[in-house]
Amino acid sequence: MKLSHLFVLSAAAVVPMGAAGAADPQVDVKTSMGSFRIELYPEKAPKSVDNFLQYVKSGHYNGTIFHRVIPGFMVQGGGMTPDMSQKPTRPPVPIESKNGLKNEVGTLAMARTSDPNSATAQFFINVNKNDFLNYPAQDGYGYTVFGKVVDGMDVVNKIVTVPTGNKGMHQNVPTKPVLIESMSVVGAK
């Protein structure tokens, strides 16, 4: 009898922890192909989330495009204008790929160069389970996952099907730009 009473109390104690996740910041992303919402995980990737939110709040992403779209892999954006000019960025953030989050379908990760500490404004959304990007990955570092699409993944799945081609030195560029019209924070701790 006492054991079942203890179980009820411990089950009730778990509920507030789950509710804490609901307080994670969320961002609405309005694109030329529809809108989706992402949830960010500051407890797991504090520097990456803070960096991303600074770009959102400053309006940096407004008018950028998804400039790299690869079916079965990911869609990447946040750094280029429709004419493929790179927008200026703030200094890079250190990699946080050892946070336990995985590059699974719908997750957001920081894009970077071969330098693991080079992530600035560009991000990508995984449209496949990309285990080869998880820490430690092939390069010993992997890619920092810092959020997930929680509503509107159908829009991301539409984006990944657009026709692509080469534009200058860039590959897998949508032939008709997929514009990020705006991003806005809709919930925060």
Short mmCIF file of N, CA and C in Angstrom, two decimals:
data_model
loop_
_atom_site.label_atom_id
_atom_site.label_comp_id
_atom_site.label_asym_id
_atom_site.label_seq_id
_atom_site.Cartn_x
_atom_site.Cartn_y
_atom_site.Cartn_z
N MET A 1 0.83 -1.19 0.00
CA MET A 1 0.00 0.00 0.00
C MET A 1 0.88 1.25 0.00
N LYS A 2 1.86 1.31 0.87
CA LYS A 2 2.73 2.47 0.93
C LYS A 2 3.54 2.62 -0.35
N LEU A 3 3.93 1.49 -0.97
CA LEU A 3 4.70 1.53 -2.19
C LEU A 3 3.89 2.17 -3.33
N SER A 4 2.60 1.82 -3.42
CA SER A 4 1.78 2.42 -4.48
C SER A 4 1.58 3.91 -4.22
N HIS A 5 1.48 4.31 -2.95
CA HIS A 5 1.35 5.72 -2.60
C HIS A 5 2.63 6.46 -3.02
N LEU A 6 3.77 5.85 -2.78
CA LEU A 6 5.04 6.45 -3.15
C LEU A 6 5.14 6.58 -4.67
N PHE A 7 4.66 5.58 -5.41
CA PHE A 7 4.68 5.63 -6.87
C PHE A 7 3.84 6.79 -7.39
N VAL A 8 2.68 7.01 -6.83
CA VAL A 8 1.82 8.12 -7.25
C VAL A 8 2.52 9.45 -7.01
N LEU A 9 3.16 9.61 -5.86
CA LEU A 9 3.87 10.85 -5.56
C LEU A 9 5.04 11.07 -6.52
N SER A 10 5.79 9.99 -6.81
CA SER A 10 6.94 10.16 -7.71
C SER A 10 6.48 10.41 -9.14
N ALA A 11 5.36 9.84 -9.56
CA ALA A 11 4.82 10.10 -10.90
C ALA A 11 4.37 11.55 -11.00
N ALA A 12 3.76 12.06 -9.95
CA ALA A 12 3.32 13.46 -9.96
C ALA A 12 4.52 14.40 -9.99
N ALA A 13 5.62 13.99 -9.36
CA ALA A 13 6.81 14.84 -9.33
C ALA A 13 7.45 14.97 -10.72
N VAL A 14 7.20 14.00 -11.61
CA VAL A 14 7.77 14.03 -12.95
C VAL A 14 7.06 15.06 -13.83
N VAL A 15 5.79 15.30 -13.60
CA VAL A 15 5.01 16.19 -14.46
C VAL A 15 5.61 17.59 -14.59
N PRO A 16 6.02 18.24 -13.49
CA PRO A 16 6.58 19.58 -13.65
C PRO A 16 7.83 19.61 -14.51
N MET A 17 8.65 18.55 -14.49
CA MET A 17 9.85 18.53 -15.31
C MET A 17 9.47 18.55 -16.78
N GLY A 18 8.46 17.78 -17.16
CA GLY A 18 7.99 17.79 -18.54
C GLY A 18 7.42 19.14 -18.91
N ALA A 19 6.76 19.79 -17.98
CA ALA A 19 6.18 21.10 -18.24
C ALA A 19 7.28 22.15 -18.45
N ALA A 20 8.44 21.93 -17.85
CA ALA A 20 9.54 22.89 -18.01
C ALA A 20 9.98 22.95 -19.46
N GLY A 21 9.94 21.81 -20.18
CA GLY A 21 10.30 21.78 -21.59
C GLY A 21 9.39 22.66 -22.42
N ALA A 22 8.13 22.82 -21.99
CA ALA A 22 7.19 23.64 -22.72
C ALA A 22 7.59 25.11 -22.67
N ALA A 23 8.44 25.48 -21.72
CA ALA A 23 8.87 26.88 -21.58
C ALA A 23 10.08 27.20 -22.46
N ASP A 24 10.59 26.21 -23.19
CA ASP A 24 11.72 26.49 -24.08
C ASP A 24 11.29 27.49 -25.13
N PRO A 25 12.20 28.39 -25.54
CA PRO A 25 11.84 29.40 -26.54
C PRO A 25 11.38 28.75 -27.84
N GLN A 26 10.41 29.38 -28.46
CA GLN A 26 9.93 28.93 -29.76
C GLN A 26 10.00 30.09 -30.74
N VAL A 27 10.24 29.76 -32.00
CA VAL A 27 10.38 30.76 -33.04
C VAL A 27 9.51 30.36 -34.22
N ASP A 28 8.69 31.30 -34.69
CA ASP A 28 7.92 31.09 -35.90
C ASP A 28 8.75 31.54 -37.09
N VAL A 29 8.81 30.68 -38.10
CA VAL A 29 9.56 30.97 -39.31
C VAL A 29 8.56 31.07 -40.46
N LYS A 30 8.46 32.26 -41.04
CA LYS A 30 7.56 32.49 -42.17
C LYS A 30 8.39 32.48 -43.44
N THR A 31 8.07 31.56 -44.35
CA THR A 31 8.82 31.46 -45.60
C THR A 31 7.88 31.71 -46.78
N SER A 32 8.45 31.82 -47.96
CA SER A 32 7.66 31.99 -49.17
C SER A 32 6.88 30.73 -49.52
N MET A 33 7.13 29.63 -48.81
CA MET A 33 6.42 28.37 -49.05
C MET A 33 5.53 27.96 -47.88
N GLY A 34 5.38 28.83 -46.88
CA GLY A 34 4.57 28.51 -45.71
C GLY A 34 5.35 28.75 -44.43
N SER A 35 4.71 28.48 -43.31
CA SER A 35 5.33 28.75 -42.00
C SER A 35 5.53 27.47 -41.21
N PHE A 36 6.53 27.52 -40.33
CA PHE A 36 6.74 26.42 -39.39
C PHE A 36 7.26 27.00 -38.09
N ARG A 37 7.17 26.23 -37.03
CA ARG A 37 7.61 26.66 -35.70
C ARG A 37 8.72 25.72 -35.22
N ILE A 38 9.72 26.35 -34.61
CA ILE A 38 10.81 25.57 -34.02
C ILE A 38 10.87 25.83 -32.52
N GLU A 39 11.32 24.83 -31.81
CA GLU A 39 11.55 24.95 -30.38
C GLU A 39 13.05 24.83 -30.15
N LEU A 40 13.57 25.68 -29.30
CA LEU A 40 15.01 25.71 -29.04
C LEU A 40 15.32 25.10 -27.67
N TYR A 41 16.52 24.55 -27.53
CA TYR A 41 16.90 23.84 -26.31
C TYR A 41 18.10 24.50 -25.62
N PRO A 42 17.84 25.61 -24.90
CA PRO A 42 18.95 26.34 -24.26
C PRO A 42 19.68 25.56 -23.17
N GLU A 43 19.02 24.61 -22.55
CA GLU A 43 19.72 23.83 -21.51
C GLU A 43 20.77 22.92 -22.13
N LYS A 44 20.54 22.47 -23.35
CA LYS A 44 21.47 21.55 -24.02
C LYS A 44 22.52 22.29 -24.86
N ALA A 45 22.15 23.43 -25.43
CA ALA A 45 23.06 24.17 -26.32
C ALA A 45 22.92 25.67 -26.06
N PRO A 46 23.30 26.13 -24.86
CA PRO A 46 23.05 27.52 -24.49
C PRO A 46 23.68 28.57 -25.41
N LYS A 47 24.91 28.35 -25.82
CA LYS A 47 25.58 29.35 -26.67
C LYS A 47 24.97 29.39 -28.07
N SER A 48 24.64 28.23 -28.60
CA SER A 48 24.04 28.17 -29.94
C SER A 48 22.65 28.79 -29.94
N VAL A 49 21.85 28.50 -28.91
CA VAL A 49 20.50 29.06 -28.82
C VAL A 49 20.57 30.57 -28.64
N ASP A 50 21.45 31.04 -27.76
CA ASP A 50 21.58 32.48 -27.55
C ASP A 50 22.00 33.17 -28.85
N ASN A 51 22.94 32.59 -29.55
CA ASN A 51 23.41 33.11 -30.83
C ASN A 51 22.25 33.20 -31.84
N PHE A 52 21.51 32.11 -31.97
CA PHE A 52 20.39 32.05 -32.92
C PHE A 52 19.34 33.10 -32.57
N LEU A 53 19.00 33.19 -31.29
CA LEU A 53 17.98 34.16 -30.86
C LEU A 53 18.43 35.60 -31.11
N GLN A 54 19.72 35.88 -30.96
CA GLN A 54 20.22 37.22 -31.26
C GLN A 54 20.01 37.55 -32.73
N TYR A 55 20.28 36.57 -33.60
CA TYR A 55 20.06 36.78 -35.03
C TYR A 55 18.56 36.96 -35.33
N VAL A 56 17.71 36.16 -34.68
CA VAL A 56 16.26 36.30 -34.88
C VAL A 56 15.81 37.69 -34.47
N LYS A 57 16.16 38.10 -33.25
CA LYS A 57 15.70 39.39 -32.70
C LYS A 57 16.23 40.60 -33.47
N SER A 58 17.40 40.46 -34.08
CA SER A 58 17.97 41.58 -34.84
C SER A 58 17.39 41.68 -36.25
N GLY A 59 16.62 40.67 -36.66
CA GLY A 59 16.06 40.66 -38.01
C GLY A 59 17.02 40.14 -39.07
N HIS A 60 18.13 39.58 -38.65
CA HIS A 60 19.15 39.08 -39.58
C HIS A 60 18.57 38.10 -40.61
N TYR A 61 17.71 37.20 -40.16
CA TYR A 61 17.21 36.14 -41.05
C TYR A 61 16.18 36.65 -42.05
N ASN A 62 15.54 37.77 -41.77
CA ASN A 62 14.51 38.29 -42.68
C ASN A 62 15.14 38.61 -44.03
N GLY A 63 14.60 38.00 -45.07
CA GLY A 63 15.13 38.25 -46.41
C GLY A 63 16.26 37.32 -46.83
N THR A 64 16.64 36.36 -45.96
CA THR A 64 17.62 35.36 -46.38
C THR A 64 16.87 34.21 -47.04
N ILE A 65 17.62 33.28 -47.58
CA ILE A 65 17.01 32.16 -48.31
C ILE A 65 17.52 30.83 -47.76
N PHE A 66 16.79 29.77 -48.12
CA PHE A 66 17.33 28.43 -47.97
C PHE A 66 18.15 28.21 -49.23
N HIS A 67 19.47 28.30 -49.09
CA HIS A 67 20.35 28.31 -50.25
C HIS A 67 20.94 26.94 -50.59
N ARG A 68 20.70 25.95 -49.76
CA ARG A 68 21.22 24.60 -50.01
C ARG A 68 20.14 23.61 -49.62
N VAL A 69 19.64 22.89 -50.60
CA VAL A 69 18.51 21.98 -50.39
C VAL A 69 18.88 20.62 -50.99
N ILE A 70 18.96 19.60 -50.14
CA ILE A 70 19.35 18.27 -50.60
C ILE A 70 18.33 17.25 -50.10
N PRO A 71 17.48 16.71 -51.01
CA PRO A 71 16.51 15.70 -50.60
C PRO A 71 17.19 14.51 -49.92
N GLY A 72 16.53 14.00 -48.87
CA GLY A 72 17.08 12.88 -48.12
C GLY A 72 18.19 13.28 -47.17
N PHE A 73 18.47 14.57 -47.07
CA PHE A 73 19.55 15.04 -46.20
C PHE A 73 19.10 16.24 -45.36
N MET A 74 19.05 17.45 -45.96
CA MET A 74 18.74 18.63 -45.16
C MET A 74 18.44 19.83 -46.04
N VAL A 75 17.91 20.90 -45.38
CA VAL A 75 17.77 22.22 -46.01
C VAL A 75 18.57 23.19 -45.15
N GLN A 76 19.37 24.04 -45.81
CA GLN A 76 20.26 24.96 -45.10
C GLN A 76 19.94 26.38 -45.48
N GLY A 77 19.96 27.26 -44.47
CA GLY A 77 19.69 28.67 -44.74
C GLY A 77 20.23 29.57 -43.66
N GLY A 78 19.82 30.85 -43.77
CA GLY A 78 20.14 31.81 -42.74
C GLY A 78 21.33 32.70 -42.98
N GLY A 79 21.99 32.57 -44.13
CA GLY A 79 23.18 33.38 -44.33
C GLY A 79 23.28 34.09 -45.65
N MET A 80 22.44 33.71 -46.62
CA MET A 80 22.55 34.25 -47.97
C MET A 80 21.29 35.00 -48.37
N THR A 81 21.48 36.04 -49.18
CA THR A 81 20.36 36.76 -49.76
C THR A 81 19.99 36.08 -51.09
N PRO A 82 18.86 36.45 -51.70
CA PRO A 82 18.45 35.80 -52.95
C PRO A 82 19.49 35.88 -54.08
N ASP A 83 20.35 36.89 -54.07
CA ASP A 83 21.39 36.96 -55.10
C ASP A 83 22.67 36.20 -54.70
N MET A 84 22.57 35.41 -53.64
CA MET A 84 23.66 34.56 -53.12
C MET A 84 24.80 35.37 -52.51
N SER A 85 24.49 36.58 -52.04
CA SER A 85 25.48 37.35 -51.28
C SER A 85 25.38 36.91 -49.83
N GLN A 86 26.54 36.73 -49.21
CA GLN A 86 26.54 36.33 -47.80
C GLN A 86 26.37 37.56 -46.92
N LYS A 87 25.44 37.45 -45.95
CA LYS A 87 25.22 38.56 -45.02
C LYS A 87 26.33 38.57 -43.97
N PRO A 88 26.69 39.75 -43.48
CA PRO A 88 27.70 39.83 -42.42
C PRO A 88 27.19 39.15 -41.14
N THR A 89 28.11 38.58 -40.40
CA THR A 89 27.74 37.86 -39.17
C THR A 89 28.55 38.36 -37.99
N ARG A 90 28.11 37.95 -36.82
CA ARG A 90 28.88 38.19 -35.59
C ARG A 90 29.94 37.09 -35.48
N PRO A 91 30.83 37.19 -34.49
CA PRO A 91 31.85 36.15 -34.31
C PRO A 91 31.22 34.76 -34.11
N PRO A 92 31.94 33.72 -34.48
CA PRO A 92 31.42 32.36 -34.35
C PRO A 92 31.24 31.93 -32.89
N VAL A 93 30.41 30.90 -32.72
CA VAL A 93 30.18 30.34 -31.38
C VAL A 93 30.91 28.99 -31.28
N PRO A 94 31.34 28.63 -30.08
CA PRO A 94 32.01 27.34 -29.91
C PRO A 94 31.02 26.18 -30.11
N ILE A 95 31.55 25.10 -30.60
CA ILE A 95 30.72 23.92 -30.87
C ILE A 95 30.17 23.35 -29.56
N GLU A 96 28.92 22.88 -29.62
CA GLU A 96 28.26 22.26 -28.46
C GLU A 96 27.65 20.91 -28.86
N SER A 97 28.36 20.18 -29.68
CA SER A 97 27.81 18.93 -30.23
C SER A 97 27.79 17.77 -29.24
N LYS A 98 28.45 17.89 -28.10
CA LYS A 98 28.47 16.82 -27.08
C LYS A 98 27.28 16.93 -26.14
N ASN A 99 26.17 17.51 -26.60
CA ASN A 99 25.04 17.79 -25.72
C ASN A 99 24.00 16.68 -25.64
N GLY A 100 24.22 15.59 -26.35
CA GLY A 100 23.28 14.46 -26.30
C GLY A 100 22.17 14.54 -27.33
N LEU A 101 21.97 15.69 -27.97
CA LEU A 101 20.95 15.81 -29.01
C LEU A 101 21.49 15.24 -30.31
N LYS A 102 20.61 14.60 -31.09
CA LYS A 102 21.01 13.91 -32.31
C LYS A 102 20.44 14.59 -33.54
N ASN A 103 21.12 14.41 -34.66
CA ASN A 103 20.67 14.93 -35.95
C ASN A 103 19.60 14.00 -36.51
N GLU A 104 18.40 14.15 -35.96
CA GLU A 104 17.25 13.34 -36.37
C GLU A 104 16.31 14.19 -37.21
N VAL A 105 15.34 13.55 -37.82
CA VAL A 105 14.39 14.26 -38.68
C VAL A 105 13.75 15.43 -37.92
N GLY A 106 13.81 16.61 -38.52
CA GLY A 106 13.19 17.79 -37.95
C GLY A 106 14.06 18.60 -37.02
N THR A 107 15.26 18.11 -36.68
CA THR A 107 16.11 18.87 -35.76
C THR A 107 16.87 19.96 -36.51
N LEU A 108 17.17 21.03 -35.78
CA LEU A 108 17.97 22.14 -36.29
C LEU A 108 19.38 21.98 -35.76
N ALA A 109 20.35 22.24 -36.63
CA ALA A 109 21.75 22.18 -36.23
C ALA A 109 22.48 23.37 -36.83
N MET A 110 23.57 23.74 -36.19
CA MET A 110 24.38 24.84 -36.69
C MET A 110 25.23 24.37 -37.86
N ALA A 111 25.21 25.14 -38.95
CA ALA A 111 26.10 24.88 -40.08
C ALA A 111 27.47 25.47 -39.72
N ARG A 112 28.50 24.87 -40.25
CA ARG A 112 29.86 25.34 -39.97
C ARG A 112 30.78 24.90 -41.10
N THR A 113 32.01 25.39 -41.07
CA THR A 113 33.03 24.96 -42.01
C THR A 113 33.75 23.75 -41.40
N SER A 114 34.91 23.42 -41.94
CA SER A 114 35.68 22.32 -41.36
C SER A 114 36.22 22.67 -39.97
N ASP A 115 36.23 23.95 -39.65
CA ASP A 115 36.61 24.39 -38.30
C ASP A 115 35.40 24.16 -37.39
N PRO A 116 35.52 23.29 -36.37
CA PRO A 116 34.36 22.99 -35.53
C PRO A 116 33.79 24.19 -34.78
N ASN A 117 34.59 25.22 -34.60
CA ASN A 117 34.13 26.41 -33.88
C ASN A 117 33.86 27.60 -34.81
N SER A 118 33.28 27.31 -35.97
CA SER A 118 33.07 28.35 -36.98
C SER A 118 31.59 28.70 -37.21
N ALA A 119 30.67 28.12 -36.44
CA ALA A 119 29.24 28.38 -36.66
C ALA A 119 28.89 29.83 -36.36
N THR A 120 28.15 30.46 -37.28
CA THR A 120 27.70 31.84 -37.07
C THR A 120 26.18 31.89 -37.20
N ALA A 121 25.66 32.29 -38.35
CA ALA A 121 24.21 32.45 -38.52
C ALA A 121 23.55 31.29 -39.24
N GLN A 122 24.28 30.58 -40.09
CA GLN A 122 23.66 29.54 -40.89
C GLN A 122 23.31 28.31 -40.05
N PHE A 123 22.16 27.73 -40.41
CA PHE A 123 21.65 26.55 -39.72
C PHE A 123 21.10 25.60 -40.78
N PHE A 124 20.84 24.37 -40.37
CA PHE A 124 20.16 23.45 -41.28
C PHE A 124 19.12 22.65 -40.51
N ILE A 125 18.14 22.18 -41.26
CA ILE A 125 17.08 21.32 -40.72
C ILE A 125 17.26 19.95 -41.34
N ASN A 126 17.44 18.96 -40.50
CA ASN A 126 17.59 17.58 -40.98
C ASN A 126 16.24 17.08 -41.50
N VAL A 127 16.25 16.50 -42.69
CA VAL A 127 15.03 15.88 -43.22
C VAL A 127 15.19 14.36 -43.27
N ASN A 128 16.25 13.89 -42.66
CA ASN A 128 16.53 12.47 -42.56
C ASN A 128 17.26 12.26 -41.24
N LYS A 129 17.36 11.02 -40.80
CA LYS A 129 18.15 10.69 -39.62
C LYS A 129 19.60 10.66 -40.07
N ASN A 130 20.36 11.70 -39.71
CA ASN A 130 21.73 11.87 -40.18
C ASN A 130 22.73 11.56 -39.07
N ASP A 131 22.77 10.29 -38.68
CA ASP A 131 23.65 9.86 -37.59
C ASP A 131 25.11 10.22 -37.83
N PHE A 132 25.53 10.27 -39.10
CA PHE A 132 26.94 10.55 -39.39
C PHE A 132 27.34 11.98 -39.01
N LEU A 133 26.36 12.84 -38.67
CA LEU A 133 26.65 14.20 -38.23
C LEU A 133 26.71 14.32 -36.70
N ASN A 134 26.33 13.27 -35.99
CA ASN A 134 26.33 13.30 -34.53
C ASN A 134 27.75 13.26 -33.99
N TYR A 135 27.94 13.87 -32.80
CA TYR A 135 29.23 13.77 -32.13
C TYR A 135 29.57 12.31 -31.93
N PRO A 136 30.80 11.85 -32.19
CA PRO A 136 31.96 12.61 -32.64
C PRO A 136 32.07 12.74 -34.16
N ALA A 137 31.17 12.11 -34.91
CA ALA A 137 31.15 12.17 -36.36
C ALA A 137 32.50 11.76 -36.95
N GLN A 138 32.65 12.00 -38.23
CA GLN A 138 33.87 11.59 -38.92
C GLN A 138 35.05 12.50 -38.59
N ASP A 139 34.75 13.74 -38.15
CA ASP A 139 35.83 14.69 -37.88
C ASP A 139 36.17 14.82 -36.40
N GLY A 140 35.50 14.02 -35.55
CA GLY A 140 35.76 14.09 -34.12
C GLY A 140 34.92 15.13 -33.39
N TYR A 141 34.07 15.86 -34.12
CA TYR A 141 33.28 16.93 -33.52
C TYR A 141 31.78 16.82 -33.76
N GLY A 142 31.38 16.57 -34.97
CA GLY A 142 29.96 16.53 -35.30
C GLY A 142 29.37 17.93 -35.43
N TYR A 143 28.05 17.99 -35.44
CA TYR A 143 27.33 19.25 -35.64
C TYR A 143 26.37 19.48 -34.48
N THR A 144 26.32 20.70 -33.99
CA THR A 144 25.52 21.06 -32.81
C THR A 144 24.04 21.12 -33.15
N VAL A 145 23.26 20.21 -32.56
CA VAL A 145 21.81 20.28 -32.63
C VAL A 145 21.35 21.20 -31.51
N PHE A 146 20.44 22.13 -31.82
CA PHE A 146 20.00 23.09 -30.81
C PHE A 146 18.50 23.34 -30.81
N GLY A 147 17.75 22.65 -31.65
CA GLY A 147 16.31 22.84 -31.69
C GLY A 147 15.65 21.81 -32.58
N LYS A 148 14.32 21.97 -32.72
CA LYS A 148 13.54 21.02 -33.52
C LYS A 148 12.28 21.69 -34.05
N VAL A 149 11.90 21.32 -35.26
CA VAL A 149 10.63 21.78 -35.82
C VAL A 149 9.52 21.07 -35.05
N VAL A 150 8.64 21.83 -34.42
CA VAL A 150 7.56 21.24 -33.63
C VAL A 150 6.19 21.42 -34.29
N ASP A 151 6.13 22.22 -35.34
CA ASP A 151 4.89 22.39 -36.09
C ASP A 151 5.26 22.86 -37.50
N GLY A 152 4.63 22.28 -38.50
CA GLY A 152 4.86 22.71 -39.88
C GLY A 152 5.96 21.96 -40.60
N MET A 153 6.29 20.76 -40.15
CA MET A 153 7.32 19.99 -40.86
C MET A 153 6.92 19.73 -42.30
N ASP A 154 5.61 19.76 -42.58
CA ASP A 154 5.14 19.59 -43.97
C ASP A 154 5.70 20.70 -44.87
N VAL A 155 5.88 21.89 -44.33
CA VAL A 155 6.45 23.01 -45.09
C VAL A 155 7.92 22.70 -45.40
N VAL A 156 8.66 22.23 -44.42
CA VAL A 156 10.07 21.87 -44.63
C VAL A 156 10.16 20.76 -45.68
N ASN A 157 9.24 19.80 -45.61
CA ASN A 157 9.23 18.70 -46.59
C ASN A 157 8.90 19.21 -48.00
N LYS A 158 8.10 20.28 -48.11
CA LYS A 158 7.85 20.90 -49.42
C LYS A 158 9.12 21.59 -49.93
N ILE A 159 9.81 22.28 -49.02
CA ILE A 159 11.03 22.99 -49.42
C ILE A 159 12.06 22.02 -49.98
N VAL A 160 12.18 20.86 -49.36
CA VAL A 160 13.23 19.92 -49.77
C VAL A 160 12.95 19.31 -51.14
N THR A 161 11.75 19.52 -51.69
CA THR A 161 11.43 18.94 -53.00
C THR A 161 11.57 19.94 -54.15
N VAL A 162 11.95 21.18 -53.87
CA VAL A 162 12.05 22.18 -54.94
C VAL A 162 13.19 21.84 -55.90
N PRO A 163 13.03 22.20 -57.16
CA PRO A 163 14.14 21.99 -58.12
C PRO A 163 15.36 22.81 -57.72
N THR A 164 16.54 22.23 -57.89
CA THR A 164 17.79 22.91 -57.53
C THR A 164 18.78 22.84 -58.70
N GLY A 165 19.79 23.66 -58.61
CA GLY A 165 20.86 23.66 -59.59
C GLY A 165 22.08 24.34 -59.01
N ASN A 166 23.03 24.63 -59.88
CA ASN A 166 24.24 25.33 -59.45
C ASN A 166 24.07 26.82 -59.70
N LYS A 167 24.61 27.62 -58.80
CA LYS A 167 24.61 29.07 -58.95
C LYS A 167 25.99 29.55 -58.53
N GLY A 168 26.80 29.92 -59.52
CA GLY A 168 28.19 30.27 -59.22
C GLY A 168 28.90 29.05 -58.67
N MET A 169 29.59 29.23 -57.54
CA MET A 169 30.31 28.09 -56.94
C MET A 169 29.41 27.27 -56.00
N HIS A 170 28.15 27.64 -55.88
CA HIS A 170 27.23 26.96 -54.97
C HIS A 170 26.43 25.88 -55.69
N GLN A 171 26.26 24.75 -55.01
CA GLN A 171 25.48 23.64 -55.55
C GLN A 171 24.20 23.47 -54.73
N ASN A 172 23.23 22.77 -55.31
CA ASN A 172 21.97 22.44 -54.63
C ASN A 172 21.19 23.69 -54.23
N VAL A 173 21.26 24.72 -55.06
CA VAL A 173 20.56 25.98 -54.81
C VAL A 173 19.19 25.93 -55.48
N PRO A 174 18.12 26.21 -54.74
CA PRO A 174 16.80 26.24 -55.37
C PRO A 174 16.79 27.17 -56.59
N THR A 175 16.21 26.70 -57.70
CA THR A 175 16.17 27.51 -58.92
C THR A 175 15.27 28.72 -58.73
N LYS A 176 14.25 28.61 -57.90
CA LYS A 176 13.42 29.75 -57.50
C LYS A 176 13.67 29.93 -56.00
N PRO A 177 14.17 31.11 -55.58
CA PRO A 177 14.54 31.29 -54.17
C PRO A 177 13.41 30.95 -53.19
N VAL A 178 13.77 30.23 -52.13
CA VAL A 178 12.86 29.95 -51.01
C VAL A 178 13.24 30.95 -49.93
N LEU A 179 12.43 31.99 -49.80
CA LEU A 179 12.74 33.13 -48.95
C LEU A 179 12.30 32.90 -47.50
N ILE A 180 13.17 33.26 -46.57
CA ILE A 180 12.77 33.37 -45.16
C ILE A 180 12.28 34.80 -45.02
N GLU A 181 10.97 34.97 -44.96
CA GLU A 181 10.39 36.31 -44.90
C GLU A 181 10.58 36.94 -43.53
N SER A 182 10.38 36.14 -42.48
CA SER A 182 10.58 36.65 -41.13
C SER A 182 10.71 35.51 -40.14
N MET A 183 11.32 35.83 -39.02
CA MET A 183 11.38 34.93 -37.87
C MET A 183 11.02 35.75 -36.66
N SER A 184 10.21 35.18 -35.77
CA SER A 184 9.84 35.89 -34.56
C SER A 184 9.74 34.94 -33.38
N VAL A 185 10.23 35.41 -32.24
CA VAL A 185 10.17 34.62 -31.00
C VAL A 185 8.72 34.66 -30.51
N VAL A 186 8.15 33.48 -30.25
CA VAL A 186 6.75 33.41 -29.82
C VAL A 186 6.61 32.86 -28.42
N GLY A 187 7.68 32.38 -27.83
CA GLY A 187 7.61 31.89 -26.46
C GLY A 187 9.02 31.82 -25.91
N ALA A 188 9.19 32.13 -24.65
CA ALA A 188 10.53 32.10 -24.04
C ALA A 188 10.40 31.84 -22.55
N LYS A 189 11.52 31.41 -21.99
CA LYS A 189 11.57 31.18 -20.54
C LYS A 189 11.42 32.50 -19.83
#
